[in-house]
mmCIF file of C-alpha atoms in Angstrom:
data_model
loop_
_atom_site.group_PDB
_atom_site.id
_atom_site.type_symbol
_atom_site.label_atom_id
_atom_site.label_comp_id
_atom_site.label_asym_id
_atom_site.label_seq_id
_atom_site.Cartn_x
_atom_site.Cartn_y
_atom_site.Cartn_z
ATOM 1 C CA PRO M 9 81.304 -207.149 118.187
ATOM 2 C CA GLN M 10 79.251 -206.488 115.066
ATOM 3 C CA ALA M 11 80.266 -209.727 113.305
ATOM 4 C CA LEU M 12 79.214 -211.836 116.299
ATOM 5 C CA ALA M 13 75.952 -209.912 116.648
ATOM 6 C CA ARG M 14 75.171 -210.598 112.989
ATOM 7 C CA ARG M 15 75.824 -214.334 113.433
ATOM 8 C CA ILE M 16 73.668 -214.518 116.542
ATOM 9 C CA ALA M 17 70.857 -212.600 114.828
ATOM 10 C CA MET M 18 70.828 -215.226 112.068
ATOM 11 C CA LEU M 19 70.336 -218.169 114.449
ATOM 12 C CA ASP M 20 66.523 -217.973 114.337
ATOM 13 C CA ALA M 21 66.587 -217.934 110.537
ATOM 14 C CA VAL M 22 68.926 -220.914 110.424
ATOM 15 C CA ALA M 23 66.766 -222.865 112.881
ATOM 16 C CA CYS M 24 63.838 -222.724 110.422
ATOM 17 C CA GLY M 25 65.934 -224.074 107.563
ATOM 18 C CA PRO M 26 65.168 -227.767 108.073
ATOM 19 C CA ASP M 27 61.424 -227.038 108.204
ATOM 20 C CA ILE M 28 61.583 -225.038 104.981
ATOM 21 C CA VAL M 29 63.615 -227.728 103.216
ATOM 22 C CA ARG M 30 61.257 -230.454 104.449
ATOM 23 C CA ILE M 31 58.176 -228.568 103.194
ATOM 24 C CA ALA M 32 59.871 -227.870 99.857
ATOM 25 C CA GLY M 33 60.737 -231.538 99.444
ATOM 26 C CA ALA M 34 57.273 -232.755 100.381
ATOM 27 C CA THR M 35 55.568 -230.323 98.009
ATOM 28 C CA ARG M 36 58.247 -230.457 95.298
ATOM 29 C CA ARG M 37 58.578 -226.694 95.351
ATOM 30 C CA ASP M 38 61.592 -224.422 95.202
ATOM 31 C CA VAL M 39 63.255 -223.999 98.606
ATOM 32 C CA ALA M 40 63.593 -220.228 98.188
ATOM 33 C CA ALA M 41 59.900 -219.884 97.277
ATOM 34 C CA VAL M 42 58.884 -221.973 100.286
ATOM 35 C CA GLY M 43 61.171 -219.878 102.476
ATOM 36 C CA ARG M 44 59.484 -216.687 101.298
ATOM 37 C CA ILE M 45 56.079 -218.164 102.085
ATOM 38 C CA TYR M 46 57.267 -219.481 105.473
ATOM 39 C CA TYR M 47 58.451 -216.039 106.565
ATOM 40 C CA ALA M 48 55.401 -214.321 105.063
ATOM 41 C CA VAL M 49 53.124 -216.678 107.027
ATOM 42 C CA GLY M 50 55.103 -215.859 110.171
ATOM 43 C CA GLN M 51 54.787 -212.141 109.516
ATOM 44 C CA ARG M 52 51.136 -212.237 108.436
ATOM 45 C CA PHE M 53 49.909 -214.141 111.480
ATOM 46 C CA GLY M 54 52.400 -212.879 114.079
ATOM 47 C CA PHE M 55 54.135 -216.186 114.785
ATOM 48 C CA GLY M 56 57.562 -214.651 115.411
ATOM 49 C CA TRP M 57 56.207 -211.978 117.717
ATOM 50 C CA LEU M 58 54.082 -214.491 119.593
ATOM 51 C CA ARG M 59 56.989 -216.925 120.067
ATOM 52 C CA ALA M 60 59.263 -214.091 121.233
ATOM 53 C CA SER M 61 56.569 -212.955 123.666
ATOM 54 C CA ALA M 62 56.217 -216.489 125.018
ATOM 55 C CA GLU M 63 59.993 -216.828 125.364
ATOM 56 C CA ALA M 64 60.070 -213.593 127.391
ATOM 57 C CA ILE M 65 57.609 -214.898 129.989
ATOM 58 C CA VAL M 66 59.313 -215.751 133.261
ATOM 59 C CA ALA M 67 58.087 -219.123 134.481
ATOM 60 C CA GLU M 68 57.543 -219.310 138.224
ATOM 61 C CA THR M 69 57.246 -223.093 138.413
ATOM 62 C CA ASN M 70 58.558 -226.079 136.553
ATOM 63 C CA TRP M 71 55.055 -226.742 135.217
ATOM 64 C CA GLN M 72 54.820 -223.224 133.806
ATOM 65 C CA GLU M 73 58.213 -223.702 132.183
ATOM 66 C CA LEU M 74 57.016 -226.947 130.583
ATOM 67 C CA ALA M 75 53.768 -225.293 129.461
ATOM 68 C CA LEU M 76 55.668 -222.407 127.863
ATOM 69 C CA ALA M 77 57.989 -224.800 126.051
ATOM 70 C CA ALA M 78 54.954 -226.738 124.778
ATOM 71 C CA VAL M 79 53.242 -223.568 123.534
ATOM 72 C CA ILE M 80 56.417 -222.410 121.767
ATOM 73 C CA ASP M 81 56.821 -225.822 120.123
ATOM 74 C CA ASP M 82 53.145 -225.806 119.104
ATOM 75 C CA LEU M 83 53.522 -222.382 117.506
ATOM 76 C CA ALA M 84 56.491 -223.592 115.465
ATOM 77 C CA GLU M 85 54.506 -226.652 114.371
ATOM 78 C CA LEU M 86 51.532 -224.500 113.423
ATOM 79 C CA GLN M 87 53.693 -222.186 111.339
ATOM 80 C CA ARG M 88 55.070 -225.245 109.501
ATOM 81 C CA THR M 89 51.569 -226.649 108.983
ATOM 82 C CA ILE M 90 50.090 -223.406 107.705
ATOM 83 C CA THR M 91 53.106 -222.854 105.452
ATOM 84 C CA ALA M 92 52.664 -226.314 103.923
ATOM 85 C CA LYS M 93 48.967 -225.612 103.327
ATOM 86 C CA VAL M 94 49.700 -222.242 101.723
ATOM 87 C CA VAL M 95 52.396 -223.792 99.517
ATOM 88 C CA ALA M 96 49.935 -226.500 98.449
ATOM 89 C CA VAL M 97 47.469 -223.917 97.105
ATOM 90 C CA ALA M 98 50.083 -221.514 95.745
ATOM 91 C CA GLY M 99 50.801 -221.546 92.066
ATOM 92 C CA ASP M 100 54.426 -221.834 91.008
ATOM 93 C CA GLY M 101 56.006 -218.430 91.392
ATOM 94 C CA ALA M 102 52.998 -216.914 93.171
ATOM 95 C CA PRO M 103 53.967 -214.046 95.475
ATOM 96 C CA ALA M 104 53.762 -215.054 99.131
ATOM 97 C CA ASP M 105 51.054 -212.534 100.008
ATOM 98 C CA LYS M 106 48.847 -213.737 97.145
ATOM 99 C CA ALA M 107 49.417 -217.367 98.143
ATOM 100 C CA ILE M 108 48.393 -216.608 101.731
ATOM 101 C CA ALA M 109 45.302 -214.721 100.529
ATOM 102 C CA ALA M 110 44.362 -217.671 98.318
ATOM 103 C CA TRP M 111 44.715 -220.062 101.251
ATOM 104 C CA VAL M 112 42.722 -217.822 103.619
ATOM 105 C CA GLY M 113 39.970 -217.665 101.013
ATOM 106 C CA ALA M 114 37.003 -215.381 100.653
ATOM 107 C CA ASP M 115 35.524 -216.202 104.054
ATOM 108 C CA GLY M 116 38.629 -215.620 106.177
ATOM 109 C CA ARG M 117 36.838 -215.755 109.547
ATOM 110 C CA ALA M 118 39.606 -217.709 111.265
ATOM 111 C CA ALA M 119 42.240 -215.319 109.927
ATOM 112 C CA ARG M 120 40.248 -212.309 111.137
ATOM 113 C CA ARG M 121 39.913 -213.884 114.605
ATOM 114 C CA VAL M 122 43.682 -214.420 114.719
ATOM 115 C CA ASP M 123 44.298 -210.850 113.521
ATOM 116 C CA ALA M 124 42.003 -209.444 116.222
ATOM 117 C CA LEU M 125 43.575 -211.587 118.924
ATOM 118 C CA ILE M 126 47.149 -210.673 117.969
ATOM 119 C CA ALA M 127 46.189 -206.981 117.882
ATOM 120 C CA GLU M 128 44.651 -207.312 121.336
ATOM 121 C CA LEU M 129 47.735 -209.075 122.695
ATOM 122 C CA ARG M 130 50.067 -206.446 121.218
ATOM 123 C CA ALA M 131 47.942 -203.692 122.785
ATOM 124 C CA ALA M 132 48.037 -205.426 126.174
ATOM 125 C CA GLY M 133 51.784 -204.916 126.441
ATOM 126 C CA ALA M 134 52.708 -207.775 128.744
ATOM 127 C CA VAL M 135 51.732 -211.238 127.557
ATOM 128 C CA ASP M 136 51.287 -214.106 130.001
ATOM 129 C CA LEU M 137 50.993 -217.880 129.683
ATOM 130 C CA SER M 138 47.205 -217.895 129.464
ATOM 131 C CA MET M 139 47.289 -215.355 126.633
ATOM 132 C CA VAL M 140 49.759 -217.316 124.501
ATOM 133 C CA THR M 141 47.817 -220.504 125.210
ATOM 134 C CA VAL M 142 44.618 -218.931 123.871
ATOM 135 C CA ALA M 143 46.532 -217.545 120.892
ATOM 136 C CA GLY M 144 47.847 -221.043 120.193
ATOM 137 C CA ARG M 145 44.291 -222.365 120.222
ATOM 138 C CA GLU M 146 43.199 -219.740 117.681
ATOM 139 C CA MET M 147 46.206 -220.590 115.502
ATOM 140 C CA ARG M 148 45.160 -224.252 115.634
ATOM 141 C CA ALA M 149 41.689 -223.284 114.407
ATOM 142 C CA LEU M 150 43.313 -221.260 111.622
ATOM 143 C CA ALA M 151 45.407 -224.279 110.650
ATOM 144 C CA GLY M 152 42.271 -226.397 110.501
ATOM 145 C CA PHE M 153 42.889 -228.644 113.506
#
């Protein structure tokens, strides 16, 4: 039924709520503004697509299942970390895209590497564990780890 489908579709958005509230509290920023930046960061760097791709991988062993779960958790942590960093440099009321651009800065090498990698993964069609692991590593470099 349509009502149930709508509720299920909102589960991913609701799952991010505590992260958004936590970032807003830590940075003393408006929750709605942080939420806009959180989702813009996810869109800009492909976090949602990458997590969905990782979740679609069929693990053949218990170790692969554990590795996939770790990569998915790492991606969520990296989206939180990058969001917090973008919020920290964003002016009050700054549009999300401008805040992300300010955080990326003039150099932007790490962001360009992530962009190229995500484009390559999207073009590949099927994504496997090694691909999402490498993507996670690039995201870590982007986050400054």
